[in-house]
Amino acid sequence: MNLTHRISACVFAIALILLSASAAYASIGAAIQAEPVQLTHAVAAGHTYRLSDAYAKNPGSQAARFQIRIQKLSPGSGRDVPASWIHPGREDLVLAPHKAAYVALTLKVPAGAPSGSYLSDVVAVAGPLRQIHGTALAAAAATKLTFDVGGPGFAIPGWVTRTLLALGVVALLAMGIKRGPIRVRLEHAQRR
Amino acid sequence: MIRTVPQTISLSAPPSRTNHVRSPSDGVAARAVARLAAAFAASAALVVAAGAGDAAGATSATFTATVPVAVTSITVSPQSGTFAHCTGGSSTAPALGFPNGTCTMSSVTVSTSGGPASVDASASNAVAGDGGAGWTLCVPGGTTGTASCANTSTALAASGVGKLPGANQFALTDSVASATGYIQSTSACLPGLSGGKTSCAALTTSPVSLTLYGPQSATDGSSQFTFTLTFTAVPAS
């Protein structure tokens, strides 16, 4: 074996060692927005709503296949959100290390859905890109999903509620100024 | 003669993944818009100054902002592993034996960041390498969604360790901070973090030791079985 072949063999061996070392310390990771996915106004049964997009990120050192799932993990009271009510814009996506993506979420409340507060979690699950022989370790991160379903016949849009509330506050303030203990006295100084 | 050239400076923020917000009225989107607006205002003076210096007629400037999003994050290292150090039954060190051999994997590290978060764990059933009959995950006594381990040996049942996995069943335990518990099919708090039925302590980083309890017997003769173990970060409320 000449010198060139020996050097090539050494380089190949070192590359193999580095590859196996990097595989041993490779990590899989998942991250999702800390801010809960929530609707600030009540929704109505039989209607469809656009939720805020879910932000998912890959904090691991390897590319991973991400799926968005709905699953109740957080403690707290509230009805479970059936997974069939939430429709992610993408079934799964592949994220390179330290890359992120937004996934659109649509809430379809079926007719006849019980009214009340609902609590569940939006979960970003990161799994390996390829099938692994042995034990595959997966990582997932959850953030809360909350909304209220109004009673039967409820269909007032949120902006109407907010506008009515604002008008009510203005009316109360006006009445307070007129009748309350605080009186404003206006005097006109006459010019001579 | 000095001539004043009126300048119109327009600022445009092209949509990008870092600042694209679809629903400004809700949650994260509203905060992101607020942050974007603040960053926009802070940078506007610089952009205007740059535009004013360009008397050649430049009438637009591109503004790009990166809006950091607070996240709950978890990493698991390594991303795959093999159970080894097998004992019991007909086990050899690298291979699980029958009945009810046990193998361990002790080099898994779980870390969370971005805010206090507890960690749940769950495991899938094991799939035979040749596509034959797999093994079902079980726990002694069974739980909702997880089968009950069904070893028919009375000697084992009398030993006080609870029933071990029966035919085509396997069980998994994890140890965190010297506390050990069974992993279920449905996501549940890691035993070392559990403070009862309703509380699960936060975890920053911790080594997790795993032990696999093999079946009493197996129908399929495959030499390799595969399953997925998932660790989930759940933000502390």
mmCIF file of N, CA, C and O in Angstrom, chain A residues 23-36 38-41 50-53 55 57 59-60 62-63 71 73-75 102 104 121 123 125 128 132-144, chain B residues 17-23 25-29 31 67 69-83 105 108 114 120 186-187 198 210 224-235 237:
data_model
loop_
_atom_site.group_PDB
_atom_site.id
_atom_site.type_symbol
_atom_site.label_atom_id
_atom_site.label_comp_id
_atom_site.label_asym_id
_atom_site.label_seq_id
_atom_site.Cartn_x
_atom_site.Cartn_y
_atom_site.Cartn_z
ATOM 1 N N ALA A 23 -23.817 10.838 15.068
ATOM 2 C CA ALA A 23 -25.088 10.115 15.157
ATOM 3 C C ALA A 23 -25.422 9.807 16.608
ATOM 4 O O ALA A 23 -26.579 9.873 17.031
ATOM 5 N N ALA A 24 -24.388 9.473 17.377
ATOM 6 C CA ALA A 24 -24.618 9.139 18.783
ATOM 7 C C ALA A 24 -25.123 10.335 19.564
ATOM 8 O O ALA A 24 -25.919 10.190 20.479
ATOM 9 N N TYR A 25 -24.661 11.520 19.225
ATOM 10 C CA TYR A 25 -25.071 12.707 19.967
ATOM 11 C C TYR A 25 -26.155 13.507 19.257
ATOM 12 O O TYR A 25 -26.495 14.589 19.690
ATOM 13 N N ALA A 26 -26.689 12.991 18.168
ATOM 14 C CA ALA A 26 -27.754 13.693 17.465
ATOM 15 C C ALA A 26 -28.980 13.781 18.358
ATOM 16 O O ALA A 26 -29.271 12.869 19.128
ATOM 17 N N SER A 27 -29.672 14.887 18.256
ATOM 18 C CA SER A 27 -30.873 15.046 19.072
ATOM 19 C C SER A 27 -32.063 15.312 18.177
ATOM 20 O O SER A 27 -31.932 15.857 17.076
ATOM 21 N N ILE A 28 -33.209 14.914 18.671
ATOM 22 C CA ILE A 28 -34.457 15.246 17.987
ATOM 23 C C ILE A 28 -35.210 16.197 18.898
ATOM 24 O O ILE A 28 -35.166 16.050 20.134
ATOM 25 N N GLY A 29 -35.851 17.175 18.320
ATOM 26 C CA GLY A 29 -36.498 18.178 19.155
ATOM 27 C C GLY A 29 -37.759 18.726 18.536
ATOM 28 O O GLY A 29 -37.990 18.604 17.330
ATOM 29 N N ALA A 30 -38.571 19.313 19.397
ATOM 30 C CA ALA A 30 -39.801 19.957 18.946
ATOM 31 C C ALA A 30 -40.038 21.191 19.789
ATOM 32 O O ALA A 30 -39.741 21.199 20.986
ATOM 33 N N ALA A 31 -40.555 22.223 19.158
ATOM 34 C CA ALA A 31 -40.917 23.438 19.891
ATOM 35 C C ALA A 31 -42.198 23.990 19.288
ATOM 36 O O ALA A 31 -42.440 23.850 18.091
ATOM 37 N N ILE A 32 -42.985 24.594 20.140
ATOM 38 C CA ILE A 32 -44.222 25.231 19.679
ATOM 39 C C ILE A 32 -44.405 26.509 20.461
ATOM 40 O O ILE A 32 -43.863 26.653 21.563
ATOM 41 N N GLN A 33 -45.132 27.443 19.907
ATOM 42 C CA GLN A 33 -45.329 28.731 20.557
ATOM 43 C C GLN A 33 -45.812 28.557 21.988
ATOM 44 O O GLN A 33 -46.641 27.685 22.282
ATOM 45 N N ALA A 34 -45.273 29.393 22.885
ATOM 46 C CA ALA A 34 -45.706 29.325 24.278
ATOM 47 C C ALA A 34 -47.089 29.944 24.448
ATOM 48 O O ALA A 34 -47.858 29.536 25.323
ATOM 49 N N GLU A 35 -47.386 30.922 23.613
ATOM 50 C CA GLU A 35 -48.683 31.602 23.687
ATOM 51 C C GLU A 35 -49.805 30.625 23.304
ATOM 52 O O GLU A 35 -49.727 29.964 22.269
ATOM 53 N N PRO A 36 -50.832 30.501 24.137
ATOM 54 C CA PRO A 36 -51.912 29.572 23.787
ATOM 55 C C PRO A 36 -52.615 29.967 22.485
ATOM 56 O O PRO A 36 -52.643 31.143 22.114
ATOM 57 N N GLN A 38 -55.976 30.584 21.070
ATOM 58 C CA GLN A 38 -57.270 30.821 21.696
ATOM 59 C C GLN A 38 -58.101 31.801 20.899
ATOM 60 O O GLN A 38 -57.564 32.597 20.124
ATOM 61 N N LEU A 39 -59.379 31.724 21.092
ATOM 62 C CA LEU A 39 -60.297 32.691 20.522
ATOM 63 C C LEU A 39 -60.853 33.517 21.669
ATOM 64 O O LEU A 39 -61.307 32.957 22.672
ATOM 65 N N THR A 40 -60.802 34.834 21.519
ATOM 66 C CA THR A 40 -61.234 35.702 22.610
ATOM 67 C C THR A 40 -62.746 35.882 22.619
ATOM 68 O O THR A 40 -63.291 36.422 23.567
ATOM 69 N N HIS A 41 -63.420 35.465 21.563
ATOM 70 C CA HIS A 41 -64.874 35.572 21.539
ATOM 71 C C HIS A 41 -65.482 34.181 21.414
ATOM 72 O O HIS A 41 -64.842 33.257 20.903
ATOM 73 N N ARG A 50 -61.350 30.598 11.734
ATOM 74 C CA ARG A 50 -59.910 30.536 11.512
ATOM 75 C C ARG A 50 -59.196 30.878 12.819
ATOM 76 O O ARG A 50 -59.404 31.956 13.375
ATOM 77 N N LEU A 51 -58.396 29.935 13.323
ATOM 78 C CA LEU A 51 -57.609 30.192 14.521
ATOM 79 C C LEU A 51 -56.295 30.842 14.130
ATOM 80 O O LEU A 51 -55.935 30.865 12.939
ATOM 81 N N SER A 52 -55.575 31.364 15.117
ATOM 82 C CA SER A 52 -54.246 31.887 14.798
ATOM 83 C C SER A 52 -53.350 30.722 14.387
ATOM 84 O O SER A 52 -53.526 29.594 14.843
ATOM 85 N N ASP A 53 -52.389 31.001 13.516
ATOM 86 C CA ASP A 53 -51.494 29.951 13.044
ATOM 87 C C ASP A 53 -50.645 29.410 14.196
ATOM 88 O O ASP A 53 -50.271 30.155 15.099
ATOM 89 N N TYR A 55 -47.140 28.091 15.539
ATOM 90 C CA TYR A 55 -45.730 28.260 15.194
ATOM 91 C C TYR A 55 -44.962 27.058 15.705
ATOM 92 O O TYR A 55 -44.929 26.799 16.912
ATOM 93 N N LYS A 57 -41.252 24.771 15.597
ATOM 94 C CA LYS A 57 -39.828 24.932 15.301
ATOM 95 C C LYS A 57 -39.083 23.643 15.617
ATOM 96 O O LYS A 57 -39.491 22.888 16.504
ATOM 97 N N PRO A 59 -35.850 22.431 17.205
ATOM 98 C CA PRO A 59 -34.650 22.795 17.967
ATOM 99 C C PRO A 59 -33.598 21.689 17.976
ATOM 100 O O PRO A 59 -32.554 21.846 18.594
ATOM 101 N N GLY A 60 -33.882 20.581 17.328
ATOM 102 C CA GLY A 60 -32.954 19.448 17.327
ATOM 103 C C GLY A 60 -31.807 19.642 16.353
ATOM 104 O O GLY A 60 -31.754 20.630 15.600
ATOM 105 N N GLN A 62 -31.099 17.386 14.037
ATOM 106 C CA GLN A 62 -31.390 16.636 12.817
ATOM 107 C C GLN A 62 -32.710 17.099 12.232
ATOM 108 O O GLN A 62 -33.605 17.531 12.967
ATOM 109 N N ALA A 63 -32.822 16.984 10.908
ATOM 110 C CA ALA A 63 -34.107 17.276 10.276
ATOM 111 C C ALA A 63 -35.147 16.297 10.805
ATOM 112 O O ALA A 63 -34.833 15.150 11.139
ATOM 113 N N GLN A 71 -54.594 17.166 21.295
ATOM 114 C CA GLN A 71 -54.630 16.187 22.374
ATOM 115 C C GLN A 71 -54.634 16.942 23.700
ATOM 116 O O GLN A 71 -53.869 17.895 23.870
ATOM 117 N N LEU A 73 -53.471 17.599 27.109
ATOM 118 C CA LEU A 73 -52.353 17.262 27.984
ATOM 119 C C LEU A 73 -52.288 18.205 29.186
ATOM 120 O O LEU A 73 -51.886 17.804 30.264
ATOM 121 N N SER A 74 -52.667 19.460 28.956
ATOM 122 C CA SER A 74 -52.583 20.445 30.041
ATOM 123 C C SER A 74 -53.658 20.179 31.080
ATOM 124 O O SER A 74 -54.793 19.832 30.733
ATOM 125 N N PRO A 75 -53.291 20.343 32.358
ATOM 126 C CA PRO A 75 -54.316 20.204 33.385
ATOM 127 C C PRO A 75 -55.272 21.392 33.350
ATOM 128 O O PRO A 75 -54.911 22.475 32.887
ATOM 129 N N TYR A 102 -45.130 28.177 10.169
ATOM 130 C CA TYR A 102 -46.472 28.410 10.687
ATOM 131 C C TYR A 102 -47.429 27.414 10.042
ATOM 132 O O TYR A 102 -47.323 27.139 8.849
ATOM 133 N N ALA A 104 -51.486 26.724 9.538
ATOM 134 C CA ALA A 104 -52.831 27.284 9.697
ATOM 135 C C ALA A 104 -53.728 26.289 10.425
ATOM 136 O O ALA A 104 -53.613 25.073 10.242
ATOM 137 N N ASP A 121 -54.914 20.810 23.782
ATOM 138 C CA ASP A 121 -53.574 21.283 23.433
ATOM 139 C C ASP A 121 -53.315 21.060 21.945
ATOM 140 O O ASP A 121 -53.768 20.067 21.371
ATOM 141 N N VAL A 123 -50.367 20.086 19.671
ATOM 142 C CA VAL A 123 -49.100 19.406 19.923
ATOM 143 C C VAL A 123 -48.311 19.258 18.622
ATOM 144 O O VAL A 123 -48.835 18.725 17.633
ATOM 145 N N VAL A 125 -45.451 17.303 17.001
ATOM 146 C CA VAL A 125 -44.730 16.044 17.238
ATOM 147 C C VAL A 125 -43.640 15.883 16.176
ATOM 148 O O VAL A 125 -43.929 15.912 14.977
ATOM 149 N N PRO A 128 -38.532 10.907 13.406
ATOM 150 C CA PRO A 128 -37.430 10.748 12.446
ATOM 151 C C PRO A 128 -37.930 10.760 11.002
ATOM 152 O O PRO A 128 -39.074 10.399 10.729
ATOM 153 N N ILE A 132 -36.633 3.824 11.604
ATOM 154 C CA ILE A 132 -35.478 3.463 12.419
ATOM 155 C C ILE A 132 -35.659 2.055 12.945
ATOM 156 O O ILE A 132 -36.744 1.680 13.394
ATOM 157 N N HIS A 133 -34.603 1.274 12.865
ATOM 158 C CA HIS A 133 -34.644 -0.074 13.431
ATOM 159 C C HIS A 133 -34.226 0.015 14.887
ATOM 160 O O HIS A 133 -33.182 0.557 15.218
ATOM 161 N N GLY A 134 -35.048 -0.491 15.745
ATOM 162 C CA GLY A 134 -34.775 -0.395 17.169
ATOM 163 C C GLY A 134 -35.779 0.533 17.808
ATOM 164 O O GLY A 134 -36.955 0.513 17.459
ATOM 165 N N THR A 135 -35.331 1.370 18.704
ATOM 166 C CA THR A 135 -36.234 2.282 19.400
ATOM 167 C C THR A 135 -36.082 3.685 18.850
ATOM 168 O O THR A 135 -35.016 4.290 18.948
ATOM 169 N N ALA A 136 -37.152 4.190 18.251
ATOM 170 C CA ALA A 136 -37.134 5.561 17.754
ATOM 171 C C ALA A 136 -37.604 6.474 18.871
ATOM 172 O O ALA A 136 -38.631 6.224 19.496
ATOM 173 N N LEU A 137 -36.831 7.503 19.156
ATOM 174 C CA LEU A 137 -37.233 8.472 20.165
ATOM 175 C C LEU A 137 -37.831 9.677 19.454
ATOM 176 O O LEU A 137 -37.272 10.181 18.481
ATOM 177 N N ALA A 138 -38.972 10.111 19.924
ATOM 178 C CA ALA A 138 -39.657 11.256 19.316
ATOM 179 C C ALA A 138 -39.824 12.338 20.367
ATOM 180 O O ALA A 138 -39.856 12.057 21.568
ATOM 181 N N ALA A 139 -39.927 13.573 19.901
ATOM 182 C CA ALA A 139 -40.111 14.705 20.808
ATOM 183 C C ALA A 139 -41.375 15.446 20.410
ATOM 184 O O ALA A 139 -41.731 15.501 19.233
ATOM 185 N N ALA A 140 -42.050 15.993 21.385
ATOM 186 C CA ALA A 140 -43.283 16.730 21.107
ATOM 187 C C ALA A 140 -43.395 17.893 22.082
ATOM 188 O O ALA A 140 -42.920 17.813 23.215
ATOM 189 N N ALA A 141 -44.007 18.961 21.622
ATOM 190 C CA ALA A 141 -44.223 20.125 22.482
ATOM 191 C C ALA A 141 -45.661 20.579 22.335
ATOM 192 O O ALA A 141 -46.223 20.541 21.243
ATOM 193 N N ALA A 142 -46.236 20.999 23.462
ATOM 194 C CA ALA A 142 -47.664 21.323 23.475
ATOM 195 C C ALA A 142 -47.891 22.771 23.878
ATOM 196 O O ALA A 142 -47.105 23.356 24.621
ATOM 197 N N THR A 143 -48.976 23.332 23.371
ATOM 198 C CA THR A 143 -49.443 24.636 23.830
ATOM 199 C C THR A 143 -50.957 24.558 23.945
ATOM 200 O O THR A 143 -51.616 23.808 23.219
ATOM 201 N N LYS A 144 -51.513 25.342 24.863
ATOM 202 C CA LYS A 144 -52.949 25.231 25.140
ATOM 203 C C LYS A 144 -53.804 25.708 23.963
ATOM 204 O O LYS A 144 -53.420 26.621 23.226
ATOM 205 N N ARG B 17 -41.721 34.722 6.579
ATOM 206 C CA ARG B 17 -42.086 33.772 7.623
ATOM 207 C C ARG B 17 -41.869 34.359 9.003
ATOM 208 O O ARG B 17 -42.463 33.912 9.965
ATOM 209 N N THR B 18 -40.997 35.362 9.107
ATOM 210 C CA THR B 18 -40.707 35.878 10.433
ATOM 211 C C THR B 18 -41.707 36.921 10.879
ATOM 212 O O THR B 18 -41.895 37.117 12.061
ATOM 213 N N ASN B 19 -42.389 37.577 9.941
ATOM 214 C CA ASN B 19 -43.306 38.604 10.395
ATOM 215 C C ASN B 19 -44.695 38.453 9.788
ATOM 216 O O ASN B 19 -45.527 39.329 9.929
ATOM 217 N N HIS B 20 -44.948 37.350 9.128
ATOM 218 C CA HIS B 20 -46.232 37.174 8.489
ATOM 219 C C HIS B 20 -47.250 36.723 9.510
ATOM 220 O O HIS B 20 -47.120 35.671 10.113
ATOM 221 N N VAL B 21 -48.250 37.525 9.728
ATOM 222 C CA VAL B 21 -49.267 37.212 10.722
ATOM 223 C C VAL B 21 -50.623 37.260 10.054
ATOM 224 O O VAL B 21 -50.970 38.224 9.400
ATOM 225 N N ARG B 22 -51.396 36.211 10.201
ATOM 226 C CA ARG B 22 -52.651 36.127 9.466
ATOM 227 C C ARG B 22 -53.837 36.653 10.248
ATOM 228 O O ARG B 22 -54.784 37.139 9.666
ATOM 229 N N SER B 23 -53.821 36.513 11.562
ATOM 230 C CA SER B 23 -55.001 36.900 12.327
ATOM 231 C C SER B 23 -54.610 37.874 13.427
ATOM 232 O O SER B 23 -54.355 37.474 14.551
ATOM 233 N N SER B 25 -56.089 39.735 15.311
ATOM 234 C CA SER B 25 -56.964 39.939 16.460
ATOM 235 C C SER B 25 -56.804 38.875 17.530
ATOM 236 O O SER B 25 -57.401 38.957 18.574
ATOM 237 N N ASP B 26 -56.007 37.872 17.285
ATOM 238 C CA ASP B 26 -55.952 36.778 18.256
ATOM 239 C C ASP B 26 -54.544 36.514 18.728
ATOM 240 O O ASP B 26 -53.612 36.549 17.957
ATOM 241 N N GLY B 27 -54.425 36.210 20.062
ATOM 242 C CA GLY B 27 -53.244 35.645 20.699
ATOM 243 C C GLY B 27 -51.891 36.091 20.202
ATOM 244 O O GLY B 27 -51.523 37.245 20.275
ATOM 245 N N VAL B 28 -51.153 35.143 19.714
ATOM 246 C CA VAL B 28 -49.778 35.376 19.300
ATOM 247 C C VAL B 28 -49.721 36.430 18.221
ATOM 248 O O VAL B 28 -48.842 37.291 18.198
ATOM 249 N N ALA B 29 -50.682 36.369 17.325
ATOM 250 C CA ALA B 29 -50.677 37.276 16.194
ATOM 251 C C ALA B 29 -50.721 38.726 16.662
ATOM 252 O O ALA B 29 -49.978 39.574 16.182
ATOM 253 N N ARG B 31 -49.760 39.967 19.510
ATOM 254 C CA ARG B 31 -48.480 40.347 20.124
ATOM 255 C C ARG B 31 -47.414 40.528 19.067
ATOM 256 O O ARG B 31 -46.583 41.429 19.147
ATOM 257 N N VAL B 67 -39.318 38.789 14.103
ATOM 258 C CA VAL B 67 -40.080 38.835 15.342
ATOM 259 C C VAL B 67 -39.845 37.547 16.122
ATOM 260 O O VAL B 67 -40.227 36.465 15.672
ATOM 261 N N VAL B 69 -40.460 34.623 18.566
ATOM 262 C CA VAL B 69 -41.663 34.009 19.127
ATOM 263 C C VAL B 69 -41.248 33.142 20.311
ATOM 264 O O VAL B 69 -40.375 32.287 20.181
ATOM 265 N N ALA B 70 -41.848 33.405 21.463
ATOM 266 C CA ALA B 70 -41.548 32.587 22.650
ATOM 267 C C ALA B 70 -42.091 31.178 22.434
ATOM 268 O O ALA B 70 -43.226 31.007 21.981
ATOM 269 N N VAL B 71 -41.274 30.176 22.737
ATOM 270 C CA VAL B 71 -41.681 28.797 22.484
ATOM 271 C C VAL B 71 -41.465 27.926 23.714
ATOM 272 O O VAL B 71 -40.676 28.252 24.605
ATOM 273 N N THR B 72 -42.183 26.841 23.753
ATOM 274 C CA THR B 72 -41.905 25.745 24.675
ATOM 275 C C THR B 72 -41.170 24.686 23.870
ATOM 276 O O THR B 72 -41.648 24.256 22.827
ATOM 277 N N SER B 73 -39.993 24.300 24.349
ATOM 278 C CA SER B 73 -39.111 23.479 23.512
ATOM 279 C C SER B 73 -38.627 22.251 24.282
ATOM 280 O O SER B 73 -38.471 22.277 25.497
ATOM 281 N N ILE B 74 -38.389 21.177 23.538
ATOM 282 C CA ILE B 74 -37.845 19.955 24.138
ATOM 283 C C ILE B 74 -36.890 19.303 23.154
ATOM 284 O O ILE B 74 -37.120 19.344 21.934
ATOM 285 N N THR B 75 -35.800 18.771 23.663
ATOM 286 C CA THR B 75 -34.892 17.987 22.825
ATOM 287 C C THR B 75 -34.615 16.656 23.530
ATOM 288 O O THR B 75 -34.546 16.589 24.759
ATOM 289 N N VAL B 76 -34.476 15.637 22.723
ATOM 290 C CA VAL B 76 -34.190 14.289 23.217
ATOM 291 C C VAL B 76 -32.949 13.787 22.505
ATOM 292 O O VAL B 76 -32.870 13.830 21.271
ATOM 293 N N SER B 77 -31.976 13.343 23.283
ATOM 294 C CA SER B 77 -30.717 12.880 22.704
ATOM 295 C C SER B 77 -30.328 11.532 23.309
ATOM 296 O O SER B 77 -30.410 11.360 24.522
ATOM 297 N N PRO B 78 -29.973 10.563 22.497
ATOM 298 C CA PRO B 78 -29.926 10.568 21.034
ATOM 299 C C PRO B 78 -31.335 10.434 20.450
ATOM 300 O O PRO B 78 -32.306 10.374 21.207
ATOM 301 N N GLN B 79 -31.425 10.401 19.137
ATOM 302 C CA GLN B 79 -32.751 10.310 18.526
ATOM 303 C C GLN B 79 -33.183 8.869 18.284
ATOM 304 O O GLN B 79 -34.295 8.627 17.823
ATOM 305 N N SER B 80 -32.318 7.941 18.565
ATOM 306 C CA SER B 80 -32.702 6.526 18.486
ATOM 307 C C SER B 80 -31.764 5.734 19.389
ATOM 308 O O SER B 80 -30.717 6.243 19.804
ATOM 309 N N GLY B 81 -32.154 4.527 19.684
ATOM 310 C CA GLY B 81 -31.306 3.728 20.562
ATOM 311 C C GLY B 81 -31.657 2.263 20.479
ATOM 312 O O GLY B 81 -32.639 1.871 19.856
ATOM 313 N N THR B 82 -30.831 1.472 21.110
ATOM 314 C CA THR B 82 -31.058 0.029 21.141
ATOM 315 C C THR B 82 -30.955 -0.446 22.581
ATOM 316 O O THR B 82 -30.044 -0.050 23.310
ATOM 317 N N PHE B 83 -31.913 -1.247 22.967
ATOM 318 C CA PHE B 83 -31.849 -1.830 24.303
ATOM 319 C C PHE B 83 -30.787 -2.923 24.323
ATOM 320 O O PHE B 83 -30.711 -3.736 23.407
ATOM 321 N N MET B 105 -31.625 0.704 28.562
ATOM 322 C CA MET B 105 -31.015 1.767 27.741
ATOM 323 C C MET B 105 -30.891 2.961 28.677
ATOM 324 O O MET B 105 -31.896 3.468 29.188
ATOM 325 N N VAL B 108 -30.310 8.226 27.592
ATOM 326 C CA VAL B 108 -31.230 9.204 27.001
ATOM 327 C C VAL B 108 -31.257 10.464 27.866
ATOM 328 O O VAL B 108 -31.415 10.382 29.087
ATOM 329 N N GLY B 114 -37.400 27.379 27.372
ATOM 330 C CA GLY B 114 -38.413 28.331 26.950
ATOM 331 C C GLY B 114 -39.450 28.638 28.007
ATOM 332 O O GLY B 114 -40.333 29.437 27.795
ATOM 333 N N ASP B 120 -44.213 14.625 29.614
ATOM 334 C CA ASP B 120 -44.998 13.395 29.537
ATOM 335 C C ASP B 120 -44.260 12.393 28.667
ATOM 336 O O ASP B 120 -43.421 12.778 27.842
ATOM 337 N N THR B 186 -50.919 6.072 26.355
ATOM 338 C CA THR B 186 -51.352 7.464 26.340
ATOM 339 C C THR B 186 -50.352 8.310 27.115
ATOM 340 O O THR B 186 -49.714 7.825 28.055
ATOM 341 N N SER B 187 -50.227 9.538 26.717
ATOM 342 C CA SER B 187 -49.232 10.421 27.310
ATOM 343 C C SER B 187 -49.509 10.649 28.798
ATOM 344 O O SER B 187 -50.624 10.992 29.180
ATOM 345 N N THR B 198 -52.836 14.880 39.588
ATOM 346 C CA THR B 198 -53.092 16.126 38.885
ATOM 347 C C THR B 198 -51.857 17.009 38.727
ATOM 348 O O THR B 198 -51.913 18.007 38.031
ATOM 349 N N LEU B 210 -34.118 3.705 30.818
ATOM 350 C CA LEU B 210 -35.263 2.937 30.333
ATOM 351 C C LEU B 210 -34.991 1.452 30.508
ATOM 352 O O LEU B 210 -33.879 0.976 30.267
ATOM 353 N N GLN B 224 -35.824 -8.585 15.392
ATOM 354 C CA GLN B 224 -35.849 -7.154 15.715
ATOM 355 C C GLN B 224 -37.285 -6.629 15.795
ATOM 356 O O GLN B 224 -38.115 -6.905 14.929
ATOM 357 N N PHE B 225 -37.547 -5.894 16.844
ATOM 358 C CA PHE B 225 -38.845 -5.246 17.027
ATOM 359 C C PHE B 225 -38.603 -3.743 17.207
ATOM 360 O O PHE B 225 -37.628 -3.342 17.840
ATOM 361 N N THR B 226 -39.514 -2.955 16.636
ATOM 362 C CA THR B 226 -39.329 -1.507 16.646
ATOM 363 C C THR B 226 -40.536 -0.823 17.289
ATOM 364 O O THR B 226 -41.675 -1.207 17.034
ATOM 365 N N PHE B 227 -40.266 0.165 18.116
ATOM 366 C CA PHE B 227 -41.362 0.981 18.649
ATOM 367 C C PHE B 227 -40.864 2.415 18.826
ATOM 368 O O PHE B 227 -39.660 2.690 18.726
ATOM 369 N N THR B 228 -41.817 3.311 19.050
ATOM 370 C CA THR B 228 -41.476 4.731 19.209
ATOM 371 C C THR B 228 -41.812 5.181 20.625
ATOM 372 O O THR B 228 -42.903 4.907 21.130
ATOM 373 N N LEU B 229 -40.878 5.859 21.224
ATOM 374 C CA LEU B 229 -41.056 6.415 22.565
ATOM 375 C C LEU B 229 -41.060 7.939 22.435
ATOM 376 O O LEU B 229 -40.100 8.523 21.921
ATOM 377 N N THR B 230 -42.157 8.549 22.855
ATOM 378 C CA THR B 230 -42.314 9.999 22.657
ATOM 379 C C THR B 230 -42.285 10.743 23.988
ATOM 380 O O THR B 230 -43.003 10.386 24.924
ATOM 381 N N PHE B 231 -41.448 11.762 24.050
ATOM 382 C CA PHE B 231 -41.400 12.658 25.212
ATOM 383 C C PHE B 231 -42.046 13.980 24.810
ATOM 384 O O PHE B 231 -41.674 14.569 23.791
ATOM 385 N N THR B 232 -42.999 14.438 25.612
ATOM 386 C CA THR B 232 -43.755 15.647 25.269
ATOM 387 C C THR B 232 -43.598 16.714 26.344
ATOM 388 O O THR B 232 -43.839 16.438 27.533
ATOM 389 N N ALA B 233 -43.229 17.907 25.921
ATOM 390 C CA ALA B 233 -43.132 19.047 26.848
ATOM 391 C C ALA B 233 -44.502 19.696 26.967
ATOM 392 O O ALA B 233 -45.103 20.083 25.962
ATOM 393 N N VAL B 234 -44.984 19.795 28.195
ATOM 394 C CA VAL B 234 -46.289 20.409 28.455
ATOM 395 C C VAL B 234 -46.048 21.623 29.343
ATOM 396 O O VAL B 234 -45.503 21.486 30.443
ATOM 397 N N PRO B 235 -46.408 22.818 28.869
ATOM 398 C CA PRO B 235 -46.132 24.015 29.676
ATOM 399 C C PRO B 235 -46.852 23.969 31.013
ATOM 400 O O PRO B 235 -48.017 23.562 31.086
ATOM 401 N N SER B 237 -48.897 25.313 33.953
ATOM 402 C CA SER B 237 -49.928 26.364 33.933
ATOM 403 C C SER B 237 -49.718 27.321 35.090
ATOM 404 O O SER B 237 -48.989 27.048 36.013
#
